[in-house]
Amino acid sequence: MNSTAYVAIDRCENYNQEQIFSCLKELCEKANMPDVRDRKVLVKPNILSDAKPENCITTHPEVVRAVIRILKENGASEIYVGDSPGLHNPGFCGKNCGIQDVCVQEGAIWCNFLQNPATKRINGTKTKLPMAGILDEVDMVFSVCKFKTHTLMYSTGATKNLFGLVPNLNKAVCHTKYPSKESFAKLIVGIHETIKPAFCIMDAIIGMEGAGPANGKPRPINILLASDSCYAMDTAEALIMGYNVDDIPILNEARSRHLLPQNIEYPILDARNLVIEDFDRVPISRKTRFIRSLVLPFFSTPILKRKQRREPAPQFNDKRCIRCLRCVNICPAKALELKEEADKTKHVVCDYKKCIRCYCCHEMCPVDAITVHNRENKEK
Ligand code: SF4
Ligand code: SF4
């Protein structure tokens, strides 16, 4: 654990190429970016699904461009870029989100995480997971994430972004092994400690609020962030969103493992002065957390699973649904099926007894036909 971490934050009001580059360059200096001279670097943006940049689901391509340019200017020998979206088709290359074009224009190498994955034991767990093979070839990883809410984990930032290093549906399967927020946070922190990213950058020029990470609303935050600690950056993000940092499961897990920096320095803007009062947060499930805190020390997994069902369940809007089956294909609990009625109409139906409330279906739905938190649930 570093005793002091640096989170450099500054205003950047649009995706103008030169503005982002000069802003990020200063942030990287102030946040102690490591020496990359003659190093091979993997840039890991957030490409949850290959959506257009204006949907604000993915790290904006101009931020990725600026990161590549800064790495080149600082002498990196090879720059790789890659991610594995929730549903990863062979040949995926980040075309729609604009990142593939940036790689071609800037001379970075796109890597396909499906090729030659390497099995790694996840730090602090007994789990072994396939991970992008390129990790064994690079000297360092930069997490280049997006400022977004997250229906399961409340916020997604630099640490959670590393989950995309696990290729394809292996990610969804992790939810069955680690079904609660707390256990899933343990896995994510374990991945962070296995990979140990060297630096992180967050695109918060336009972030996402509401039902993130895929179906929320774009929200201009008008800042960029850089840090030498993913946990410190995620702390800053949570503060800006208006969360109590103690409510964020990933940060709680990192704290319990004594991994949080003892001190966070803000050399330019201070996250504590940037709180967005009317930010549309994912409601904290206090009832479930309270019950789990009582139950966890004494009872076994089946009881915990029953308590898990107290989390809000996904609801399916039949009128919006286009029957793409993404939700059915990704559901790790096999709780969803496309059912044909007597009148030959087809609907997605959920077996709520099987559902583990991982919200992968919600993340993958391309038309926002699945909701999780309604207004009545808010902050209960
Ligand atoms: S129905 Fe949705 S929330 Fe429930 S287990 Fe399947 S993917 Fe997860
Ligand atoms: S992902 Fe959305 S649109 Fe596709 S089948 Fe499921 S509910 Fe319908």
mmCIF file of C-alpha atoms and ligand atoms in Angstrom:
data_model
loop_
_atom_site.group_PDB
_atom_site.id
_atom_site.type_symbol
_atom_site.label_atom_id
_atom_site.label_comp_id
_atom_site.label_asym_id
_atom_site.label_seq_id
_atom_site.Cartn_x
_atom_site.Cartn_y
_atom_site.Cartn_z
ATOM 1 C CA MET A 1 0.000 0.000 0.000
ATOM 2 C CA ASN A 2 1.289 3.458 -0.939
ATOM 3 C CA SER A 3 0.872 5.845 1.957
ATOM 4 C CA THR A 4 -0.022 8.717 -0.394
ATOM 5 C CA ALA A 5 -1.814 8.530 -3.765
ATOM 6 C CA TYR A 6 -2.372 11.405 -6.163
ATOM 7 C CA VAL A 7 -5.583 12.119 -8.044
ATOM 8 C CA ALA A 8 -5.140 14.980 -10.500
ATOM 9 C CA ILE A 9 -8.463 16.414 -11.677
ATOM 10 C CA ASP A 10 -9.024 19.322 -14.042
ATOM 11 C CA ARG A 11 -11.751 20.862 -16.142
ATOM 12 C CA CYS A 12 -12.176 19.711 -19.724
ATOM 13 C CA GLU A 13 -15.495 20.697 -21.214
ATOM 14 C CA ASN A 14 -15.570 18.868 -24.537
ATOM 15 C CA TYR A 15 -13.956 16.154 -26.624
ATOM 16 C CA ASN A 16 -11.736 18.507 -28.613
ATOM 17 C CA GLN A 17 -8.580 16.526 -29.440
ATOM 18 C CA GLU A 18 -6.008 19.188 -28.539
ATOM 19 C CA GLN A 19 -7.807 20.276 -25.371
ATOM 20 C CA ILE A 20 -7.930 16.708 -24.050
ATOM 21 C CA PHE A 21 -4.275 16.130 -24.903
ATOM 22 C CA SER A 22 -2.977 19.233 -23.130
ATOM 23 C CA CYS A 23 -5.251 18.669 -20.105
ATOM 24 C CA LEU A 24 -4.277 14.992 -19.746
ATOM 25 C CA LYS A 25 -0.599 15.720 -20.191
ATOM 26 C CA GLU A 26 -0.634 18.000 -17.182
ATOM 27 C CA LEU A 27 -2.742 15.565 -15.150
ATOM 28 C CA CYS A 28 -0.331 12.708 -15.870
ATOM 29 C CA GLU A 29 2.595 14.793 -14.640
ATOM 30 C CA LYS A 30 0.781 15.875 -11.469
ATOM 31 C CA ALA A 31 -0.370 12.331 -10.698
ATOM 32 C CA ASN A 32 3.124 10.833 -11.023
ATOM 33 C CA MET A 33 2.665 8.800 -14.193
ATOM 34 C CA PRO A 34 5.354 6.090 -14.167
ATOM 35 C CA ASP A 35 8.297 6.116 -16.558
ATOM 36 C CA VAL A 36 7.169 4.272 -19.698
ATOM 37 C CA ARG A 37 10.375 4.683 -21.716
ATOM 38 C CA ASP A 38 11.130 1.468 -23.641
ATOM 39 C CA ARG A 39 8.187 -0.223 -21.949
ATOM 40 C CA LYS A 40 5.319 -2.175 -23.502
ATOM 41 C CA VAL A 41 2.028 -0.784 -22.238
ATOM 42 C CA LEU A 42 -1.509 -2.196 -22.417
ATOM 43 C CA VAL A 43 -4.171 0.529 -22.506
ATOM 44 C CA LYS A 44 -7.441 -0.910 -21.183
ATOM 45 C CA PRO A 45 -10.436 1.305 -22.061
ATOM 46 C CA ASN A 46 -13.989 0.485 -20.955
ATOM 47 C CA ILE A 47 -15.832 -1.028 -23.944
ATOM 48 C CA LEU A 48 -18.735 -2.654 -22.129
ATOM 49 C CA SER A 49 -20.535 -2.927 -25.459
ATOM 50 C CA ASP A 50 -19.370 -1.575 -28.781
ATOM 51 C CA ALA A 51 -21.706 1.441 -28.712
ATOM 52 C CA LYS A 52 -21.282 4.827 -30.388
ATOM 53 C CA PRO A 53 -19.263 7.332 -28.329
ATOM 54 C CA GLU A 54 -22.297 9.604 -27.881
ATOM 55 C CA ASN A 55 -24.048 6.863 -25.858
ATOM 56 C CA CYS A 56 -21.386 7.403 -23.165
ATOM 57 C CA ILE A 57 -21.137 3.677 -22.419
ATOM 58 C CA THR A 58 -17.489 3.475 -23.510
ATOM 59 C CA THR A 59 -14.339 5.470 -22.840
ATOM 60 C CA HIS A 60 -14.381 8.202 -25.506
ATOM 61 C CA PRO A 61 -11.978 7.493 -28.413
ATOM 62 C CA GLU A 62 -10.421 10.965 -28.119
ATOM 63 C CA VAL A 63 -9.385 10.181 -24.536
ATOM 64 C CA VAL A 64 -7.833 6.914 -25.715
ATOM 65 C CA ARG A 65 -6.061 8.860 -28.496
ATOM 66 C CA ALA A 66 -4.615 11.324 -25.999
ATOM 67 C CA VAL A 67 -3.387 8.486 -23.762
ATOM 68 C CA ILE A 68 -1.664 6.786 -26.734
ATOM 69 C CA ARG A 69 -0.021 10.078 -27.748
ATOM 70 C CA ILE A 70 1.229 10.730 -24.228
ATOM 71 C CA LEU A 71 2.661 7.206 -24.023
ATOM 72 C CA LYS A 72 4.387 7.672 -27.401
ATOM 73 C CA GLU A 73 5.750 11.077 -26.381
ATOM 74 C CA ASN A 74 7.169 9.494 -23.228
ATOM 75 C CA GLY A 75 8.966 6.777 -25.161
ATOM 76 C CA ALA A 76 6.771 3.666 -24.726
ATOM 77 C CA SER A 77 8.169 1.014 -27.057
ATOM 78 C CA GLU A 78 4.860 -0.701 -27.887
ATOM 79 C CA ILE A 79 1.305 0.331 -27.092
ATOM 80 C CA TYR A 80 -1.473 -2.239 -27.064
ATOM 81 C CA VAL A 81 -5.193 -1.483 -26.704
ATOM 82 C CA GLY A 82 -7.915 -4.021 -25.962
ATOM 83 C CA ASP A 83 -11.033 -4.990 -24.061
ATOM 84 C CA SER A 84 -13.576 -7.793 -23.928
ATOM 85 C CA PRO A 85 -17.206 -6.630 -23.937
ATOM 86 C CA GLY A 86 -19.931 -8.586 -22.114
ATOM 87 C CA LEU A 87 -20.839 -10.513 -25.263
ATOM 88 C CA HIS A 88 -17.583 -10.883 -27.139
ATOM 89 C CA ASN A 89 -17.906 -11.916 -30.800
ATOM 90 C CA PRO A 90 -14.816 -13.278 -32.580
ATOM 91 C CA GLY A 91 -13.168 -10.454 -34.510
ATOM 92 C CA PHE A 92 -14.402 -7.750 -32.107
ATOM 93 C CA CYS A 93 -12.184 -4.696 -32.492
ATOM 94 C CA GLY A 94 -13.986 -1.670 -31.047
ATOM 95 C CA LYS A 95 -15.181 -0.401 -34.437
ATOM 96 C CA ASN A 96 -18.425 1.349 -33.437
ATOM 97 C CA CYS A 97 -17.029 3.046 -30.344
ATOM 98 C CA GLY A 98 -14.299 4.621 -32.510
ATOM 99 C CA ILE A 99 -11.364 3.061 -30.661
ATOM 100 C CA GLN A 100 -10.275 0.844 -33.550
ATOM 101 C CA ASP A 101 -9.862 3.889 -35.831
ATOM 102 C CA VAL A 102 -7.834 5.665 -33.144
ATOM 103 C CA CYS A 103 -5.520 2.634 -32.839
ATOM 104 C CA VAL A 104 -4.943 2.580 -36.595
ATOM 105 C CA GLN A 105 -4.382 6.366 -36.789
ATOM 106 C CA GLU A 106 -2.032 6.492 -33.797
ATOM 107 C CA GLY A 107 -0.064 3.296 -34.470
ATOM 108 C CA ALA A 108 -1.265 1.352 -31.422
ATOM 109 C CA ILE A 109 -1.871 -2.391 -31.686
ATOM 110 C CA TRP A 110 -5.388 -3.715 -31.069
ATOM 111 C CA CYS A 111 -5.304 -7.023 -29.182
ATOM 112 C CA ASN A 112 -7.958 -9.669 -29.247
ATOM 113 C CA PHE A 113 -8.402 -10.966 -25.697
ATOM 114 C CA LEU A 114 -9.975 -14.181 -27.012
ATOM 115 C CA GLN A 115 -6.634 -15.249 -28.479
ATOM 116 C CA ASN A 116 -4.311 -17.268 -26.232
ATOM 117 C CA PRO A 117 -5.833 -16.366 -22.863
ATOM 118 C CA ALA A 118 -3.605 -17.202 -19.891
ATOM 119 C CA THR A 119 -5.033 -18.750 -16.731
ATOM 120 C CA LYS A 120 -4.241 -16.778 -13.593
ATOM 121 C CA ARG A 121 -4.958 -17.413 -9.933
ATOM 122 C CA ILE A 122 -6.842 -14.414 -8.594
ATOM 123 C CA ASN A 123 -5.124 -12.857 -5.620
ATOM 124 C CA GLY A 124 -6.881 -13.422 -2.288
ATOM 125 C CA THR A 125 -9.209 -16.119 -3.699
ATOM 126 C CA LYS A 126 -9.055 -19.784 -4.723
ATOM 127 C CA THR A 127 -10.337 -18.882 -8.193
ATOM 128 C CA LYS A 128 -8.371 -19.344 -11.401
ATOM 129 C CA LEU A 129 -9.586 -17.333 -14.378
ATOM 130 C CA PRO A 130 -8.636 -17.078 -18.032
ATOM 131 C CA MET A 131 -7.248 -13.598 -18.669
ATOM 132 C CA ALA A 132 -6.008 -11.729 -21.737
ATOM 133 C CA GLY A 133 -2.741 -13.387 -22.849
ATOM 134 C CA ILE A 134 -1.190 -9.986 -23.648
ATOM 135 C CA LEU A 135 -0.822 -9.435 -19.876
ATOM 136 C CA ASP A 136 2.166 -11.781 -19.939
ATOM 137 C CA GLU A 137 3.848 -9.741 -22.668
ATOM 138 C CA VAL A 138 3.423 -6.154 -21.481
ATOM 139 C CA ASP A 139 5.357 -4.358 -18.753
ATOM 140 C CA MET A 140 2.436 -2.316 -17.452
ATOM 141 C CA VAL A 141 -1.322 -1.781 -17.683
ATOM 142 C CA PHE A 142 -3.105 1.587 -17.815
ATOM 143 C CA SER A 143 -6.796 1.449 -16.813
ATOM 144 C CA VAL A 144 -8.515 4.084 -18.988
ATOM 145 C CA CYS A 145 -12.041 4.061 -17.647
ATOM 146 C CA LYS A 146 -15.339 5.939 -17.818
ATOM 147 C CA PHE A 147 -17.195 7.825 -15.069
ATOM 148 C CA LYS A 148 -20.418 5.805 -14.722
ATOM 149 C CA THR A 149 -22.940 4.511 -12.249
ATOM 150 C CA HIS A 150 -23.316 0.734 -11.923
ATOM 151 C CA THR A 151 -26.534 -1.022 -10.964
ATOM 152 C CA LEU A 152 -24.760 -3.784 -9.025
ATOM 153 C CA MET A 153 -21.670 -1.990 -7.643
ATOM 154 C CA TYR A 154 -23.113 1.594 -7.517
ATOM 155 C CA SER A 155 -20.158 3.076 -9.413
ATOM 156 C CA THR A 156 -17.737 1.699 -11.985
ATOM 157 C CA GLY A 157 -14.320 3.220 -12.422
ATOM 158 C CA ALA A 158 -10.653 2.299 -12.677
ATOM 159 C CA THR A 159 -10.763 -0.896 -10.573
ATOM 160 C CA LYS A 160 -13.936 -2.445 -12.008
ATOM 161 C CA ASN A 161 -12.661 -1.649 -15.535
ATOM 162 C CA LEU A 162 -10.063 -4.432 -15.082
ATOM 163 C CA PHE A 163 -12.838 -7.050 -15.131
ATOM 164 C CA GLY A 164 -12.800 -6.688 -18.944
ATOM 165 C CA LEU A 165 -9.404 -8.427 -18.938
ATOM 166 C CA VAL A 166 -11.395 -11.626 -18.380
ATOM 167 C CA PRO A 167 -12.499 -12.637 -21.869
ATOM 168 C CA ASN A 168 -16.058 -13.254 -22.979
ATOM 169 C CA LEU A 169 -18.722 -15.114 -20.968
ATOM 170 C CA ASN A 170 -16.197 -16.116 -18.309
ATOM 171 C CA LYS A 171 -17.140 -12.743 -16.810
ATOM 172 C CA ALA A 172 -20.814 -13.661 -16.496
ATOM 173 C CA VAL A 173 -19.936 -17.017 -14.918
ATOM 174 C CA CYS A 174 -17.996 -15.148 -12.195
ATOM 175 C CA HIS A 175 -21.321 -13.780 -10.976
ATOM 176 C CA THR A 176 -22.532 -17.252 -10.026
ATOM 177 C CA LYS A 177 -19.365 -17.856 -7.991
ATOM 178 C CA TYR A 178 -19.439 -14.393 -6.455
ATOM 179 C CA PRO A 179 -23.165 -13.548 -6.348
ATOM 180 C CA SER A 180 -23.376 -10.829 -3.687
ATOM 181 C CA LYS A 181 -22.050 -7.292 -4.014
ATOM 182 C CA GLU A 182 -19.518 -8.008 -1.280
ATOM 183 C CA SER A 183 -18.233 -11.253 -2.779
ATOM 184 C CA PHE A 184 -18.087 -9.749 -6.264
ATOM 185 C CA ALA A 185 -16.075 -6.838 -4.860
ATOM 186 C CA LYS A 186 -13.661 -9.411 -3.430
ATOM 187 C CA LEU A 187 -13.167 -10.827 -6.935
ATOM 188 C CA ILE A 188 -12.660 -7.384 -8.512
ATOM 189 C CA VAL A 189 -10.125 -6.341 -5.876
ATOM 190 C CA GLY A 190 -8.436 -9.730 -6.366
ATOM 191 C CA ILE A 191 -8.146 -9.040 -10.104
ATOM 192 C CA HIS A 192 -6.675 -5.609 -9.359
ATOM 193 C CA GLU A 193 -4.099 -7.161 -7.019
ATOM 194 C CA THR A 194 -3.268 -9.821 -9.627
ATOM 195 C CA ILE A 195 -2.764 -7.299 -12.437
ATOM 196 C CA LYS A 196 -1.482 -4.337 -10.382
ATOM 197 C CA PRO A 197 -2.169 -1.608 -12.961
ATOM 198 C CA ALA A 198 0.522 1.063 -13.100
ATOM 199 C CA PHE A 199 -1.690 4.100 -13.700
ATOM 200 C CA CYS A 200 -5.272 5.110 -14.427
ATOM 201 C CA ILE A 201 -7.123 7.783 -16.359
ATOM 202 C CA MET A 202 -10.839 8.519 -16.221
ATOM 203 C CA ASP A 203 -13.002 10.029 -18.932
ATOM 204 C CA ALA A 204 -15.503 12.149 -16.996
ATOM 205 C CA ILE A 205 -16.078 14.791 -19.645
ATOM 206 C CA ILE A 206 -19.511 13.276 -20.180
ATOM 207 C CA GLY A 207 -20.228 10.502 -17.690
ATOM 208 C CA MET A 208 -23.318 8.444 -16.973
ATOM 209 C CA GLU A 209 -25.892 8.731 -14.198
ATOM 210 C CA GLY A 210 -29.023 6.708 -13.395
ATOM 211 C CA ALA A 211 -29.233 3.101 -14.541
ATOM 212 C CA GLY A 212 -25.590 2.592 -15.526
ATOM 213 C CA PRO A 213 -23.352 1.124 -16.749
ATOM 214 C CA ALA A 214 -25.240 0.802 -20.063
ATOM 215 C CA ASN A 215 -28.734 2.227 -19.784
ATOM 216 C CA GLY A 216 -28.252 5.378 -17.737
ATOM 217 C CA LYS A 217 -28.319 8.959 -18.968
ATOM 218 C CA PRO A 218 -25.278 10.867 -20.232
ATOM 219 C CA ARG A 219 -24.310 13.559 -17.733
ATOM 220 C CA PRO A 220 -21.736 16.263 -18.426
ATOM 221 C CA ILE A 221 -19.219 16.240 -15.563
ATOM 222 C CA ASN A 222 -16.668 18.289 -17.558
ATOM 223 C CA ILE A 223 -13.528 16.893 -15.945
ATOM 224 C CA LEU A 224 -10.682 14.448 -16.618
ATOM 225 C CA LEU A 225 -8.872 12.524 -13.893
ATOM 226 C CA ALA A 226 -5.489 10.771 -13.649
ATOM 227 C CA SER A 227 -4.103 8.820 -10.714
ATOM 228 C CA ASP A 228 -1.345 6.489 -9.607
ATOM 229 C CA SER A 229 -3.975 4.468 -7.689
ATOM 230 C CA CYS A 230 -7.199 2.917 -9.003
ATOM 231 C CA TYR A 231 -8.627 2.886 -5.472
ATOM 232 C CA ALA A 232 -7.860 6.588 -5.003
ATOM 233 C CA MET A 233 -9.443 7.453 -8.342
ATOM 234 C CA ASP A 234 -12.558 5.419 -7.523
ATOM 235 C CA THR A 235 -12.754 7.192 -4.173
ATOM 236 C CA ALA A 236 -12.731 10.537 -5.998
ATOM 237 C CA GLU A 237 -15.428 9.320 -8.410
ATOM 238 C CA ALA A 238 -17.670 8.109 -5.558
ATOM 239 C CA LEU A 239 -17.291 11.434 -3.759
ATOM 240 C CA ILE A 240 -18.168 13.417 -6.889
ATOM 241 C CA MET A 241 -21.242 11.224 -7.428
ATOM 242 C CA GLY A 242 -22.302 12.088 -3.878
ATOM 243 C CA TYR A 243 -21.851 8.621 -2.365
ATOM 244 C CA ASN A 244 -20.612 7.860 1.086
ATOM 245 C CA VAL A 245 -17.351 6.088 0.163
ATOM 246 C CA ASP A 246 -18.107 3.433 2.830
ATOM 247 C CA ASP A 247 -21.099 2.322 0.734
ATOM 248 C CA ILE A 248 -19.006 1.344 -2.302
ATOM 249 C CA PRO A 249 -18.323 -2.435 -2.032
ATOM 250 C CA ILE A 250 -15.024 -2.385 -3.987
ATOM 251 C CA LEU A 251 -13.595 0.363 -1.783
ATOM 252 C CA ASN A 252 -14.824 -1.436 1.341
ATOM 253 C CA GLU A 253 -13.114 -4.636 0.257
ATOM 254 C CA ALA A 254 -9.889 -2.751 -0.509
ATOM 255 C CA ARG A 255 -10.101 -1.062 2.898
ATOM 256 C CA SER A 256 -10.601 -4.370 4.716
ATOM 257 C CA ARG A 257 -7.455 -5.675 2.994
ATOM 258 C CA HIS A 258 -5.496 -2.532 3.953
ATOM 259 C CA LEU A 259 -5.028 -1.665 0.279
ATOM 260 C CA LEU A 260 -6.484 1.849 0.304
ATOM 261 C CA PRO A 261 -3.922 4.639 0.306
ATOM 262 C CA GLN A 262 -3.686 6.264 3.724
ATOM 263 C CA ASN A 263 -3.765 9.695 2.173
ATOM 264 C CA ILE A 264 -5.160 11.026 -1.114
ATOM 265 C CA GLU A 265 -3.672 14.254 -2.479
ATOM 266 C CA TYR A 266 -5.544 16.341 -5.033
ATOM 267 C CA PRO A 267 -2.863 18.526 -6.665
ATOM 268 C CA ILE A 268 -5.294 20.554 -8.829
ATOM 269 C CA LEU A 269 -9.054 20.267 -8.127
ATOM 270 C CA ASP A 270 -10.226 18.536 -4.944
ATOM 271 C CA ALA A 271 -12.904 15.845 -5.462
ATOM 272 C CA ARG A 272 -14.500 16.823 -2.142
ATOM 273 C CA ASN A 273 -15.333 20.217 -3.670
ATOM 274 C CA LEU A 274 -16.826 18.720 -6.829
ATOM 275 C CA VAL A 275 -19.800 16.836 -5.354
ATOM 276 C CA ILE A 276 -22.793 16.926 -7.726
ATOM 277 C CA GLU A 277 -25.761 17.399 -5.436
ATOM 278 C CA ASP A 278 -28.436 16.351 -7.934
ATOM 279 C CA PHE A 279 -26.485 13.416 -9.403
ATOM 280 C CA ASP A 280 -28.831 10.486 -10.127
ATOM 281 C CA ARG A 281 -27.161 7.726 -8.079
ATOM 282 C CA VAL A 282 -27.997 4.026 -8.011
ATOM 283 C CA PRO A 283 -29.840 3.600 -4.699
ATOM 284 C CA ILE A 284 -27.901 1.921 -1.911
ATOM 285 C CA SER A 285 -29.595 -1.287 -0.827
ATOM 286 C CA ARG A 286 -29.322 -0.675 2.913
ATOM 287 C CA LYS A 287 -31.945 -3.251 3.901
ATOM 288 C CA THR A 288 -30.113 -6.109 2.208
ATOM 289 C CA ARG A 289 -26.753 -4.968 3.500
ATOM 290 C CA PHE A 290 -28.114 -4.849 7.054
ATOM 291 C CA ILE A 291 -29.662 -8.301 6.785
ATOM 292 C CA ARG A 292 -26.491 -9.706 5.257
ATOM 293 C CA SER A 293 -24.363 -8.175 7.968
ATOM 294 C CA LEU A 294 -26.462 -10.017 10.555
ATOM 295 C CA VAL A 295 -26.615 -13.278 8.649
ATOM 296 C CA LEU A 296 -23.147 -13.547 7.134
ATOM 297 C CA PRO A 297 -21.192 -14.589 10.204
ATOM 298 C CA PHE A 298 -23.579 -17.400 11.183
ATOM 299 C CA PHE A 299 -25.264 -18.999 8.212
ATOM 300 C CA SER A 300 -24.495 -20.834 5.025
ATOM 301 C CA THR A 301 -24.673 -20.109 1.301
ATOM 302 C CA PRO A 302 -28.305 -21.254 0.709
ATOM 303 C CA ILE A 303 -29.542 -18.757 3.290
ATOM 304 C CA LEU A 304 -27.401 -16.033 1.755
ATOM 305 C CA LYS A 305 -28.891 -16.872 -1.628
ATOM 306 C CA ARG A 306 -32.387 -16.388 -0.239
ATOM 307 C CA LYS A 307 -31.323 -13.040 1.179
ATOM 308 C CA GLN A 308 -29.854 -12.178 -2.205
ATOM 309 C CA ARG A 309 -33.363 -12.315 -3.613
ATOM 310 C CA ARG A 310 -34.261 -9.340 -1.458
ATOM 311 C CA GLU A 311 -32.242 -7.220 -3.886
ATOM 312 C CA PRO A 312 -34.419 -5.559 -6.551
ATOM 313 C CA ALA A 313 -35.246 -7.964 -9.373
ATOM 314 C CA PRO A 314 -34.873 -7.096 -13.064
ATOM 315 C CA GLN A 315 -38.175 -6.240 -14.755
ATOM 316 C CA PHE A 316 -38.724 -6.828 -18.466
ATOM 317 C CA ASN A 317 -40.606 -4.368 -20.674
ATOM 318 C CA ASP A 318 -42.191 -6.484 -23.351
ATOM 319 C CA LYS A 319 -43.123 -3.498 -25.521
ATOM 320 C CA ARG A 320 -39.537 -2.321 -25.762
ATOM 321 C CA CYS A 321 -37.966 -5.766 -26.144
ATOM 322 C CA ILE A 322 -36.708 -6.571 -29.637
ATOM 323 C CA ARG A 323 -36.107 -10.272 -28.818
ATOM 324 C CA CYS A 324 -32.362 -10.027 -29.468
ATOM 325 C CA LEU A 325 -31.727 -12.700 -26.797
ATOM 326 C CA ARG A 326 -28.616 -10.994 -25.447
ATOM 327 C CA CYS A 327 -30.030 -11.213 -21.928
ATOM 328 C CA VAL A 328 -30.900 -14.902 -22.333
ATOM 329 C CA ASN A 329 -27.421 -15.674 -23.640
ATOM 330 C CA ILE A 330 -25.534 -13.820 -20.933
ATOM 331 C CA CYS A 331 -27.597 -14.811 -17.874
ATOM 332 C CA PRO A 332 -25.152 -16.837 -15.744
ATOM 333 C CA ALA A 333 -27.933 -18.367 -13.629
ATOM 334 C CA LYS A 334 -29.871 -19.594 -16.698
ATOM 335 C CA ALA A 335 -32.872 -17.792 -15.260
ATOM 336 C CA LEU A 336 -34.123 -16.386 -18.572
ATOM 337 C CA GLU A 337 -35.839 -17.971 -21.527
ATOM 338 C CA LEU A 338 -37.767 -16.843 -24.581
ATOM 339 C CA LYS A 339 -41.183 -18.372 -24.117
ATOM 340 C CA GLU A 340 -43.709 -18.858 -26.885
ATOM 341 C CA GLU A 341 -47.339 -18.287 -25.938
ATOM 342 C CA ALA A 342 -50.372 -20.056 -27.384
ATOM 343 C CA ASP A 343 -50.920 -17.100 -29.735
ATOM 344 C CA LYS A 344 -47.328 -17.575 -31.035
ATOM 345 C CA THR A 345 -46.049 -14.330 -29.456
ATOM 346 C CA LYS A 346 -42.673 -14.655 -27.742
ATOM 347 C CA HIS A 347 -41.596 -13.040 -24.463
ATOM 348 C CA VAL A 348 -38.540 -13.103 -22.271
ATOM 349 C CA VAL A 349 -39.529 -14.663 -18.953
ATOM 350 C CA CYS A 350 -37.467 -14.783 -15.774
ATOM 351 C CA ASP A 351 -37.404 -17.493 -13.136
ATOM 352 C CA TYR A 352 -36.897 -15.214 -10.151
ATOM 353 C CA LYS A 353 -36.019 -18.163 -7.914
ATOM 354 C CA LYS A 354 -32.951 -18.783 -10.061
ATOM 355 C CA CYS A 355 -32.072 -15.094 -10.595
ATOM 356 C CA ILE A 356 -29.013 -14.038 -8.568
ATOM 357 C CA ARG A 357 -29.523 -10.277 -9.206
ATOM 358 C CA CYS A 358 -26.239 -9.845 -11.050
ATOM 359 C CA TYR A 359 -27.873 -7.456 -13.571
ATOM 360 C CA CYS A 360 -25.781 -8.717 -16.506
ATOM 361 C CA CYS A 361 -29.047 -8.790 -18.504
ATOM 362 C CA HIS A 362 -29.647 -5.130 -17.704
ATOM 363 C CA GLU A 363 -26.109 -4.237 -18.788
ATOM 364 C CA MET A 364 -26.442 -6.042 -22.115
ATOM 365 C CA CYS A 365 -29.931 -4.944 -23.203
ATOM 366 C CA PRO A 366 -29.482 -2.651 -26.226
ATOM 367 C CA VAL A 367 -32.903 -0.969 -25.959
ATOM 368 C CA ASP A 368 -33.268 -0.341 -22.212
ATOM 369 C CA ALA A 369 -36.058 -2.923 -21.928
ATOM 370 C CA ILE A 370 -34.850 -4.121 -18.501
ATOM 371 C CA THR A 371 -35.143 -1.985 -15.398
ATOM 372 C CA VAL A 372 -33.880 -2.693 -11.920
ATOM 373 C CA HIS A 373 -34.295 0.200 -9.571
ATOM 374 C CA ASN A 374 -37.550 2.063 -9.702
ATOM 375 C CA ARG A 375 -38.048 5.397 -8.017
ATOM 376 C CA GLU A 376 -39.799 3.796 -5.029
ATOM 377 C CA ASN A 377 -36.646 1.803 -4.293
ATOM 378 C CA LYS A 378 -34.538 4.890 -4.113
ATOM 379 C CA GLU A 379 -32.300 5.203 -1.033
ATOM 380 C CA LYS A 380 -34.351 2.760 1.030
HETATM 381 S S1 SF4 B 1 -32.018 -12.634 -14.903
HETATM 382 FE FE1 SF4 B 1 -30.542 -10.958 -15.107
HETATM 383 S S2 SF4 B 1 -30.112 -10.352 -12.993
HETATM 384 FE FE2 SF4 B 1 -31.062 -12.386 -12.910
HETATM 385 S S3 SF4 B 1 -29.325 -13.800 -12.901
HETATM 386 FE FE3 SF4 B 1 -29.985 -13.542 -15.037
HETATM 387 S S4 SF4 B 1 -28.663 -11.922 -15.832
HETATM 388 FE FE4 SF4 B 1 -28.521 -11.850 -13.591
HETATM 389 S S1 SF4 B 2 -31.651 -7.974 -24.141
HETATM 390 FE FE1 SF4 B 2 -33.387 -6.581 -24.026
HETATM 391 S S2 SF4 B 2 -34.183 -6.479 -26.114
HETATM 392 FE FE2 SF4 B 2 -32.821 -8.260 -26.045
HETATM 393 S S3 SF4 B 2 -34.228 -9.978 -25.567
HETATM 394 FE FE3 SF4 B 2 -33.453 -9.215 -23.606
HETATM 395 S S4 SF4 B 2 -34.984 -7.729 -22.900
HETATM 396 FE FE4 SF4 B 2 -35.340 -8.100 -25.085
#
